[in-house]
């Protein structure tokens, strides 16, 4: 096969990116091995079989994803900026004039991701950069994105990220002023018990932060109005009154997990400390002291327990919803749909969250009550809260619902996978759909089409 020998080809398939960009011996590096060993401890703490087919390569996959996602520790923003400063006649040290010379330059809608320093979960970022050139020089526009990415690829919180990006550009470009606005979205991952009690769980926490240097240091300066007005051209409506510095931790897991879950496994906590060191961080930094415990408590949501037994016991009390409510006519059946059932799960390949909605359709004879929505939502949650892949999740939901209905079930799962943006592939906004069909749905294309057409074009899966 020439250059694309079998080993090289399999590496591309396995990781979604060519490894030409990674230095030789990556798998033998001390930090890689340390993260692999730590992930093995975490999997064992969850009660998983580390030799199970889906988990054999998980420690290496996690190591690659984490080291790629935090590569900003090994990059210097000043090197990026200094290589892309260009002279531009007509620019002086004053604030811009009519005609554009020296006026504000804005780059909008930079899609970034970062890792929350409080819980190690990735969060999404929309970054908007503005600067006013001076000193007869401008910077290559792509470098603004690259500098922002350097600081995003570290363990962060939104305000510090905005401040670090802004400071780096200010000292590197030496403009009249620099401004940064970040719109951040942190997944609020619930635990199973809270979901069964509260079906209206809000799955996201948003943060809007700003940072400014030079002419942007005064938050009431007119130049900020110009910046915000130019954002509105793209439909980005930023309320200036919301842009305050974050005084408290924005991470929803720190508050939601601490009171509900007991002390974490010490061995698992030590493993996470080892991961932090391997990424180039100081586990004793005050913002990171509680991170290992928080991450382990969150991860224990996916402990390998006999959820099927719990589900069967739960289902015994719910079968009354299937009883007849009058005369039964099997000649009059129609498709009943339950749409947009939310779910949260954990990818077993990368130990990263995926989330979305589930749509369930089944035939119901006239005279029978439909299955309660809360019961179907419980089935979705039971199978979501374990190490999963989307294809298996879809099949398990379909088979379980079918066991209560004696077949004739169709399930569609739509999901966003954080591993799609926090690894080399970096496909922002991508969405994955999977289908499972049982009984008549597997042989009746008209029924399948009818159910699929009932699914709304926009579903509540979250995202920026």
Short mmCIF file of C-alpha atoms in Angstrom, two decimals:
data_model
loop_
_atom_site.label_atom_id
_atom_site.label_comp_id
_atom_site.label_asym_id
_atom_site.label_seq_id
_atom_site.Cartn_x
_atom_site.Cartn_y
_atom_site.Cartn_z
CA UNK A 1 0.00 0.00 0.00
CA UNK A 2 3.02 2.28 -0.11
CA UNK A 3 2.89 5.18 2.31
CA UNK A 4 -0.59 4.19 3.42
CA UNK A 5 0.47 0.88 4.93
CA UNK A 6 -2.00 -1.01 7.08
CA UNK A 7 -0.74 0.36 10.39
CA UNK A 8 -0.86 3.97 9.20
CA UNK A 9 -4.32 3.47 7.69
CA UNK A 10 -5.69 1.93 10.89
CA UNK A 11 -4.27 4.83 12.90
CA UNK A 12 -6.20 7.28 10.75
CA UNK A 13 -9.41 5.29 11.11
CA UNK A 14 -8.97 4.94 14.84
CA UNK A 15 -8.43 8.58 15.65
CA UNK A 16 -10.08 10.52 12.86
CA UNK A 17 -6.92 12.50 12.10
CA UNK A 18 -3.60 11.77 10.48
CA UNK A 19 -0.86 11.21 13.00
CA UNK A 20 1.76 12.82 10.76
CA UNK A 21 1.26 15.90 12.92
CA UNK A 22 2.13 13.99 16.09
CA UNK A 23 5.74 13.33 16.91
CA UNK A 24 7.10 9.81 16.73
CA UNK A 25 6.96 7.87 19.96
CA UNK A 26 3.82 9.61 21.20
CA UNK A 27 2.51 6.45 22.81
CA UNK A 28 5.79 5.94 24.69
CA UNK A 29 5.94 9.44 26.14
CA UNK A 30 5.87 9.56 29.96
CA UNK A 31 2.82 11.83 30.07
CA UNK A 32 0.90 9.54 27.70
CA UNK A 33 1.68 6.46 29.76
CA UNK A 34 0.82 8.26 33.00
CA UNK A 35 -2.61 9.29 31.69
CA UNK A 36 -3.24 5.77 30.36
CA UNK A 37 -2.47 4.28 33.76
CA UNK A 38 -4.71 6.83 35.48
CA UNK A 39 -7.62 6.14 33.12
CA UNK A 40 -7.24 2.40 33.77
CA UNK A 41 -7.64 3.10 37.50
CA UNK A 42 -10.75 5.19 36.80
CA UNK A 43 -12.34 2.45 34.69
CA UNK A 44 -11.66 -0.15 37.34
CA UNK A 45 -13.15 2.18 39.95
CA UNK A 46 -16.34 2.24 37.87
CA UNK A 47 -16.48 -1.55 38.02
CA UNK A 48 -15.72 -1.93 34.32
CA UNK A 49 -13.82 -4.74 32.61
CA UNK A 50 -10.81 -2.98 31.10
CA UNK A 51 -10.38 -5.89 28.68
CA UNK A 52 -13.88 -5.45 27.26
CA UNK A 53 -13.67 -4.82 23.54
CA UNK A 54 -15.05 -1.28 23.67
CA UNK A 55 -12.66 -0.27 26.47
CA UNK A 56 -9.37 -1.88 25.46
CA UNK A 57 -8.06 1.28 23.79
CA UNK A 58 -9.96 3.80 25.90
CA UNK A 59 -6.95 4.77 28.09
CA UNK A 60 -4.88 5.62 25.00
CA UNK A 61 -7.77 7.42 23.32
CA UNK A 62 -8.37 9.52 26.44
CA UNK A 63 -4.67 10.37 26.68
CA UNK A 64 -4.57 11.51 23.06
CA UNK A 65 -7.74 13.56 23.41
CA UNK A 66 -6.60 15.28 26.61
CA UNK A 67 -3.10 16.05 25.38
CA UNK A 68 -4.49 17.40 22.10
CA UNK A 69 -7.18 19.41 23.89
CA UNK A 70 -4.68 21.03 26.28
CA UNK A 71 -1.81 21.58 23.87
CA UNK A 72 -1.93 25.30 24.64
CA UNK A 73 0.41 24.69 27.57
CA UNK A 74 3.15 23.96 25.05
CA UNK A 75 2.47 26.97 22.81
CA UNK A 76 3.54 30.61 23.08
CA UNK A 77 1.12 33.22 21.82
CA UNK A 78 3.85 35.83 21.28
CA UNK A 79 5.53 33.63 18.66
CA UNK A 80 2.26 33.48 16.73
CA UNK A 81 1.70 37.24 16.80
CA UNK A 82 5.26 38.36 16.03
CA UNK A 83 5.36 36.25 12.88
CA UNK A 84 2.30 38.00 11.44
CA UNK A 85 2.70 41.76 11.99
CA UNK A 86 2.47 43.73 8.76
CA UNK A 87 3.15 47.42 8.02
CA UNK A 88 0.16 49.42 6.83
CA UNK A 89 0.59 53.05 5.76
CA UNK A 90 -1.91 55.55 7.07
CA UNK A 91 -2.15 54.13 10.55
CA UNK A 92 -0.92 56.33 13.37
CA UNK A 93 -1.00 56.21 17.14
CA UNK A 94 -4.35 57.91 17.37
CA UNK A 95 -7.74 56.28 17.54
CA UNK A 96 -9.22 55.57 14.10
CA UNK A 97 -10.58 58.17 11.70
CA UNK A 98 -13.36 58.12 9.11
CA UNK A 99 -12.63 55.94 6.12
CA UNK A 100 -11.39 53.01 8.17
CA UNK A 101 -7.72 53.92 8.67
CA UNK A 102 -6.96 52.99 12.25
CA UNK A 103 -10.58 51.98 12.89
CA UNK A 104 -11.72 48.93 14.80
CA UNK A 105 -11.09 45.49 13.29
CA UNK A 106 -13.35 42.65 14.41
CA UNK A 107 -13.21 38.89 13.94
CA UNK A 108 -16.49 37.29 14.98
CA UNK A 109 -17.80 33.81 15.74
CA UNK A 110 -14.58 31.98 16.49
CA UNK A 111 -15.63 28.50 17.62
CA UNK A 112 -13.42 27.29 20.46
CA UNK A 113 -13.63 24.71 23.19
CA UNK A 114 -11.86 24.49 26.50
CA UNK A 115 -11.76 22.29 29.58
CA UNK A 116 -13.36 23.57 32.78
CA UNK A 117 -10.68 23.71 35.46
CA UNK A 118 -13.23 22.85 38.15
CA UNK A 119 -14.57 19.58 36.72
CA UNK A 120 -12.47 18.74 33.60
CA UNK A 121 -15.53 18.68 31.33
CA UNK A 122 -15.15 20.47 27.99
CA UNK A 123 -17.19 23.61 27.39
CA UNK A 124 -18.07 25.47 24.19
CA UNK A 125 -16.98 29.02 23.41
CA UNK A 126 -17.94 31.65 20.85
CA UNK A 127 -15.11 34.18 20.80
CA UNK A 128 -15.34 37.69 19.33
CA UNK A 129 -12.13 39.73 19.01
CA UNK A 130 -11.81 43.45 18.29
CA UNK A 131 -8.75 45.68 18.13
CA UNK A 132 -7.84 49.18 16.99
CA UNK A 133 -4.55 49.19 15.01
CA UNK A 134 -1.82 51.73 15.70
CA UNK A 135 1.88 52.24 15.02
CA UNK A 136 1.44 51.56 11.29
CA UNK A 137 0.97 47.82 11.73
CA UNK A 138 -1.81 45.27 11.50
CA UNK A 139 -1.85 41.58 12.38
CA UNK A 140 -2.85 38.70 10.13
CA UNK A 141 -6.48 37.99 10.94
CA UNK A 142 -6.02 34.23 11.28
CA UNK A 143 -3.53 34.87 14.07
CA UNK A 144 -6.28 36.34 16.24
CA UNK A 145 -8.00 32.97 16.12
CA UNK A 146 -4.78 31.09 16.77
CA UNK A 147 -3.92 33.18 19.82
CA UNK A 148 -7.41 32.67 21.23
CA UNK A 149 -7.01 28.94 20.67
CA UNK A 150 -3.72 28.84 22.59
CA UNK A 151 -5.44 29.99 25.78
CA UNK A 152 -8.59 27.96 25.17
CA UNK A 153 -6.45 24.81 25.02
CA UNK A 154 -5.76 24.93 28.73
CA UNK A 155 -7.79 24.26 31.87
CA UNK A 156 -9.78 27.47 32.16
CA UNK A 157 -12.66 29.48 33.45
CA UNK A 158 -14.28 32.03 31.09
CA UNK A 159 -13.08 35.28 32.68
CA UNK A 160 -9.45 34.24 32.97
CA UNK A 161 -9.50 32.98 29.39
CA UNK A 162 -10.83 36.34 28.15
CA UNK A 163 -8.24 38.23 30.19
CA UNK A 164 -5.35 36.08 28.97
CA UNK A 165 -6.34 36.36 25.30
CA UNK A 166 -6.79 40.10 25.63
CA UNK A 167 -3.50 40.67 27.47
CA UNK A 168 -1.53 38.56 25.01
CA UNK A 169 -2.88 40.43 21.97
CA UNK A 170 -2.39 43.80 23.65
CA UNK A 171 1.28 43.15 24.39
CA UNK A 172 1.93 41.37 21.11
CA UNK A 173 0.27 43.76 18.64
CA UNK A 174 0.64 46.96 20.69
CA UNK A 175 -2.58 48.44 19.32
CA UNK A 176 -4.61 51.38 20.57
CA UNK A 177 -6.88 48.85 22.24
CA UNK A 178 -8.07 45.23 22.30
CA UNK A 179 -11.43 43.78 23.35
CA UNK A 180 -12.60 40.21 23.84
CA UNK A 181 -16.13 38.90 24.30
CA UNK A 182 -16.70 35.22 25.11
CA UNK A 183 -20.03 33.42 25.05
CA UNK A 184 -19.52 30.18 26.98
CA UNK A 185 -21.75 27.15 27.43
CA UNK A 186 -21.08 24.52 30.12
CA UNK A 187 -23.03 21.28 30.13
CA UNK A 188 -24.92 20.81 33.41
CA UNK A 189 -24.71 17.06 33.71
CA UNK A 190 -27.34 15.84 36.20
CA UNK A 191 -27.26 12.63 38.23
CA UNK A 192 -29.76 9.84 37.66
CA UNK A 193 -31.70 10.35 40.88
CA UNK A 194 -32.26 14.06 40.24
CA UNK A 195 -33.50 13.37 36.72
CA UNK A 196 -36.07 10.84 37.88
CA UNK A 197 -37.40 13.44 40.31
CA UNK A 198 -37.07 16.49 38.05
CA UNK A 199 -37.89 15.96 34.38
CA UNK A 200 -37.38 19.69 33.67
CA UNK A 201 -33.67 19.70 34.43
CA UNK A 202 -31.90 22.58 32.72
CA UNK A 203 -28.92 21.05 30.93
CA UNK A 204 -26.79 24.16 30.37
CA UNK A 205 -25.10 27.00 32.19
CA UNK A 206 -24.19 30.09 30.16
CA UNK A 207 -21.57 32.73 30.83
CA UNK A 208 -20.93 36.00 29.00
CA UNK A 209 -17.65 37.75 29.78
CA UNK A 210 -15.60 40.61 28.41
CA UNK A 211 -12.08 41.94 28.71
CA UNK A 212 -10.55 45.16 27.38
CA UNK A 213 -7.20 46.94 27.19
CA UNK A 214 -6.27 50.41 25.95
CA UNK A 215 -9.24 52.32 24.59
CA UNK A 216 -11.48 49.45 25.69
CA UNK A 217 -10.51 49.61 29.37
CA UNK A 218 -13.41 51.98 30.04
CA UNK A 219 -16.49 49.77 29.74
CA UNK A 220 -18.62 52.82 29.00
CA UNK A 221 -16.42 54.09 26.14
CA UNK A 222 -18.09 54.70 22.76
CA UNK A 223 -15.75 52.19 21.11
CA UNK A 224 -17.60 49.40 22.94
CA UNK A 225 -20.83 50.54 21.26
CA UNK A 226 -19.12 50.20 17.87
CA UNK A 227 -17.95 46.70 18.78
CA UNK A 228 -21.39 45.54 19.95
CA UNK A 229 -23.11 47.12 16.95
CA UNK A 230 -20.85 45.25 14.53
CA UNK A 231 -21.68 42.01 16.35
CA UNK A 232 -25.39 42.67 15.80
CA UNK A 233 -24.80 42.65 12.06
CA UNK A 234 -24.27 38.90 12.47
CA UNK A 235 -27.31 38.46 14.70
CA UNK A 236 -25.18 38.37 17.84
CA UNK A 237 -27.11 40.28 20.48
CA UNK A 238 -24.95 40.94 23.52
CA UNK A 239 -26.53 42.74 26.46
CA UNK A 240 -23.85 45.05 27.80
CA UNK A 241 -25.34 44.89 31.29
CA UNK A 242 -24.72 41.12 31.43
CA UNK A 243 -20.98 41.42 30.86
CA UNK A 244 -19.66 41.45 34.38
CA UNK A 245 -16.58 39.77 35.74
CA UNK A 246 -17.31 36.36 37.23
CA UNK A 247 -16.83 36.52 40.98
CA UNK A 248 -17.91 32.93 41.69
CA UNK A 249 -17.16 29.60 40.05
CA UNK A 250 -19.51 29.12 37.13
CA UNK A 251 -19.13 25.31 37.09
CA UNK A 252 -22.54 23.73 37.86
CA UNK A 253 -21.02 20.41 38.95
CA UNK A 254 -19.15 21.84 41.93
CA UNK A 255 -22.37 22.77 43.70
CA UNK A 256 -24.68 20.02 42.41
CA UNK A 257 -22.45 17.05 43.20
CA UNK A 258 -20.85 17.91 46.52
CA UNK A 259 -23.94 17.50 48.68
CA UNK A 260 -25.38 14.40 47.01
CA UNK A 261 -22.47 12.00 46.67
CA UNK A 262 -20.24 10.66 49.43
CA UNK A 263 -16.45 10.89 49.63
CA UNK A 264 -14.81 9.85 46.34
CA UNK A 265 -12.58 6.80 45.92
CA UNK A 266 -9.07 7.93 47.04
CA UNK A 267 -7.35 5.85 44.36
CA UNK A 268 -9.45 7.46 41.65
CA UNK A 269 -8.74 10.93 43.05
CA UNK A 270 -5.01 10.22 42.98
CA UNK A 271 -5.36 9.09 39.36
CA UNK A 272 -6.93 12.42 38.38
CA UNK A 273 -4.14 14.30 40.18
CA UNK A 274 -1.68 12.33 38.03
CA UNK A 275 -3.60 13.40 34.90
CA UNK A 276 -3.37 17.08 35.90
CA UNK A 277 0.40 16.81 36.33
CA UNK A 278 0.75 15.03 32.99
CA UNK A 279 -1.07 17.89 31.24
CA UNK A 280 1.46 20.36 32.64
CA UNK A 281 -0.71 21.76 35.44
CA UNK A 282 -0.04 22.24 39.13
CA UNK A 283 -2.64 20.22 41.12
CA UNK A 284 -1.95 22.51 44.10
CA UNK A 285 -3.06 25.63 42.23
CA UNK A 286 -5.98 26.90 44.31
CA UNK A 287 -8.47 26.64 41.43
CA UNK A 288 -7.55 22.96 40.93
CA UNK A 289 -7.44 21.68 44.51
CA UNK A 290 -11.04 20.43 44.39
CA UNK A 291 -11.00 19.35 40.74
CA UNK A 292 -9.98 15.67 41.17
CA UNK A 293 -12.75 15.00 43.71
CA UNK A 294 -15.32 16.82 41.57
CA UNK A 295 -14.38 14.86 38.47
CA UNK A 296 -14.49 11.50 40.28
CA UNK A 297 -17.90 12.27 41.82
CA UNK A 298 -19.24 13.16 38.40
CA UNK A 299 -17.72 10.07 36.80
CA UNK A 300 -19.37 7.82 39.39
CA UNK A 301 -22.70 8.65 37.76
CA UNK A 302 -21.69 6.00 35.23
CA UNK A 303 -20.73 3.27 37.66
CA UNK A 304 -21.36 -0.21 36.24
CA UNK A 305 -24.39 -1.23 38.29
CA UNK A 306 -27.30 -3.53 37.51
CA UNK A 307 -29.49 -0.82 36.07
CA UNK A 308 -31.51 -3.40 34.15
CA UNK A 309 -32.68 -4.94 37.42
CA UNK A 310 -33.70 -1.53 38.74
CA UNK A 311 -35.50 -0.83 35.49
CA UNK A 312 -37.45 -4.11 35.64
CA UNK A 313 -38.55 -3.33 39.18
CA UNK A 314 -39.53 0.17 38.15
CA UNK A 315 -41.44 -1.15 35.15
CA UNK A 316 -43.56 -3.54 37.22
CA UNK A 317 -45.32 -0.58 38.76
CA UNK A 318 -45.88 1.11 35.42
CA UNK A 319 -47.53 -1.62 33.35
CA UNK A 320 -50.98 -0.36 34.32
CA UNK A 321 -50.52 2.37 31.73
CA UNK A 322 -50.81 -0.30 29.04
CA UNK A 323 -54.22 -1.57 30.13
CA UNK A 324 -57.29 -1.07 28.05
CA UNK A 325 -59.44 1.96 28.66
CA UNK A 326 -62.49 0.58 26.89
CA UNK A 327 -63.35 -1.61 23.90
CA UNK A 328 -60.26 -2.80 22.02
CA UNK A 329 -60.08 -2.75 18.24
CA UNK A 330 -56.93 -4.35 16.79
CA UNK A 331 -58.15 -3.38 13.35
CA UNK A 332 -57.77 0.26 14.32
CA UNK A 333 -54.16 0.86 15.17
CA UNK A 334 -52.17 4.00 14.80
CA UNK A 335 -48.61 5.12 15.49
CA UNK A 336 -48.09 6.85 18.81
CA UNK A 337 -45.00 9.04 19.17
CA UNK A 338 -43.10 10.41 22.16
CA UNK A 339 -40.64 13.01 20.92
CA UNK A 340 -37.71 14.97 22.34
CA UNK A 341 -37.00 12.84 25.40
CA UNK A 342 -33.73 14.28 26.70
CA UNK A 343 -30.73 12.15 27.58
CA UNK A 344 -27.15 12.51 28.83
CA UNK A 345 -24.53 9.82 28.48
CA UNK A 346 -20.80 9.15 28.53
CA UNK A 347 -18.80 7.97 25.51
CA UNK A 348 -16.90 4.85 26.52
CA UNK A 349 -14.22 5.49 23.89
CA UNK A 350 -13.05 8.89 25.19
CA UNK A 351 -14.80 9.35 28.56
CA UNK A 352 -16.45 12.49 27.23
CA UNK A 353 -20.16 13.40 27.43
CA UNK A 354 -22.66 13.08 24.64
CA UNK A 355 -26.21 14.32 24.92
CA UNK A 356 -29.33 14.91 22.89
CA UNK A 357 -32.88 13.70 22.41
CA UNK A 358 -34.68 10.41 21.82
CA UNK A 359 -37.82 9.89 19.73
CA UNK A 360 -39.90 6.74 20.26
CA UNK A 361 -42.72 5.47 18.06
CA UNK A 362 -44.91 2.39 18.48
CA UNK A 363 -48.20 0.95 17.25
CA UNK A 364 -51.11 1.30 19.66
CA UNK A 365 -54.45 -0.43 19.26
CA UNK A 366 -57.52 1.69 19.74
CA UNK A 367 -58.74 1.20 23.29
CA UNK A 368 -55.29 0.89 24.89
CA UNK A 369 -53.72 3.66 26.92
CA UNK A 370 -50.36 4.90 25.58
CA UNK A 371 -47.22 4.30 27.61
CA UNK A 372 -46.65 7.15 30.03
CA UNK A 373 -44.08 9.68 28.87
CA UNK A 374 -42.39 9.62 32.28
CA UNK A 375 -41.89 5.85 32.01
CA UNK A 376 -40.28 6.16 28.57
CA UNK A 377 -38.11 9.01 29.84
CA UNK A 378 -36.97 6.78 32.72
CA UNK A 379 -35.97 4.03 30.28
CA UNK A 380 -33.90 6.58 28.32
CA UNK A 381 -32.18 7.80 31.49
CA UNK A 382 -31.45 4.30 32.76
CA UNK A 383 -29.54 3.39 29.62
CA UNK A 384 -27.93 6.80 29.26
CA UNK A 385 -26.25 6.68 32.64
CA UNK A 386 -23.48 4.23 31.87
CA UNK A 387 -20.46 4.13 29.59
CA UNK A 388 -22.10 3.96 26.18
CA UNK A 389 -21.93 4.24 22.44
CA UNK A 390 -24.88 5.80 20.66
CA UNK A 391 -25.64 2.76 18.52
CA UNK A 392 -25.94 0.51 21.58
CA UNK A 393 -28.00 3.09 23.46
CA UNK A 394 -30.49 3.23 20.59
CA UNK A 395 -30.81 -0.56 20.42
CA UNK A 396 -31.20 -0.98 24.19
CA UNK A 397 -33.99 1.59 24.39
CA UNK A 398 -35.83 -0.04 21.47
CA UNK A 399 -35.52 -3.56 22.88
CA UNK A 400 -36.68 -2.50 26.35
CA UNK A 401 -39.71 -0.59 25.08
CA UNK A 402 -40.51 -3.54 22.81
CA UNK A 403 -40.43 -5.91 25.80
CA UNK A 404 -43.39 -4.03 27.27
CA UNK A 405 -45.23 -3.81 23.94
CA UNK A 406 -44.38 -7.18 22.36
CA UNK A 407 -42.55 -5.59 19.42
CA UNK A 408 -43.40 -2.93 16.81
CA UNK A 409 -41.09 -0.15 18.05
CA UNK A 410 -38.96 2.48 16.32
CA UNK A 411 -36.38 4.64 18.09
CA UNK A 412 -34.37 7.59 16.77
CA UNK A 413 -31.56 9.11 18.82
CA UNK A 414 -30.05 12.50 17.90
CA UNK A 415 -26.88 13.40 19.77
CA UNK A 416 -24.05 15.89 20.02
CA UNK A 417 -20.72 14.33 20.99
CA UNK A 418 -18.17 16.49 22.77
CA UNK A 419 -15.47 14.13 21.51
CA UNK A 420 -16.22 15.47 18.03
CA UNK A 421 -14.94 18.93 18.99
CA UNK A 422 -12.33 18.20 21.67
CA UNK A 423 -10.17 15.89 19.56
CA UNK A 424 -8.27 16.29 16.32
CA UNK A 425 -11.37 16.07 14.13
CA UNK A 426 -12.88 19.27 15.68
CA UNK A 427 -16.22 19.21 13.90
CA UNK A 428 -18.18 21.97 15.60
CA UNK A 429 -21.95 21.74 15.30
CA UNK A 430 -21.97 18.15 14.04
CA UNK A 431 -24.86 15.92 15.07
CA UNK A 432 -25.28 12.15 14.91
CA UNK A 433 -28.56 10.29 14.33
CA UNK A 434 -29.12 6.56 14.86
CA UNK A 435 -32.22 4.42 14.28
CA UNK A 436 -33.43 1.08 15.64
CA UNK A 437 -36.52 -0.63 14.19
CA UNK A 438 -38.32 -3.70 15.53
CA UNK A 439 -41.43 -5.59 14.48
CA UNK A 440 -43.58 -4.11 11.77
CA UNK A 441 -41.40 -1.00 11.51
CA UNK A 442 -38.64 -3.20 10.07
CA UNK A 443 -40.83 -4.33 7.16
CA UNK A 444 -43.21 -1.39 6.66
CA UNK A 445 -41.48 1.59 4.96
CA UNK A 446 -44.72 3.61 5.06
CA UNK A 447 -44.86 3.32 8.86
CA UNK A 448 -41.20 4.29 9.17
CA UNK A 449 -41.70 7.33 6.96
CA UNK A 450 -44.80 8.40 8.89
CA UNK A 451 -42.94 8.26 12.20
CA UNK A 452 -39.85 10.04 10.85
CA UNK A 453 -42.02 12.83 9.45
CA UNK A 454 -43.51 13.39 12.91
CA UNK A 455 -40.10 14.34 14.32
CA UNK A 456 -39.72 18.16 14.47
CA UNK A 457 -37.02 19.72 12.31
CA UNK A 458 -35.44 21.44 15.32
CA UNK A 459 -34.82 19.51 18.50
CA UNK A 460 -33.71 20.68 21.91
CA UNK A 461 -30.20 19.27 21.93
CA UNK A 462 -28.41 22.39 23.14
CA UNK A 463 -25.29 24.15 21.91
CA UNK A 464 -24.11 27.61 20.93
#
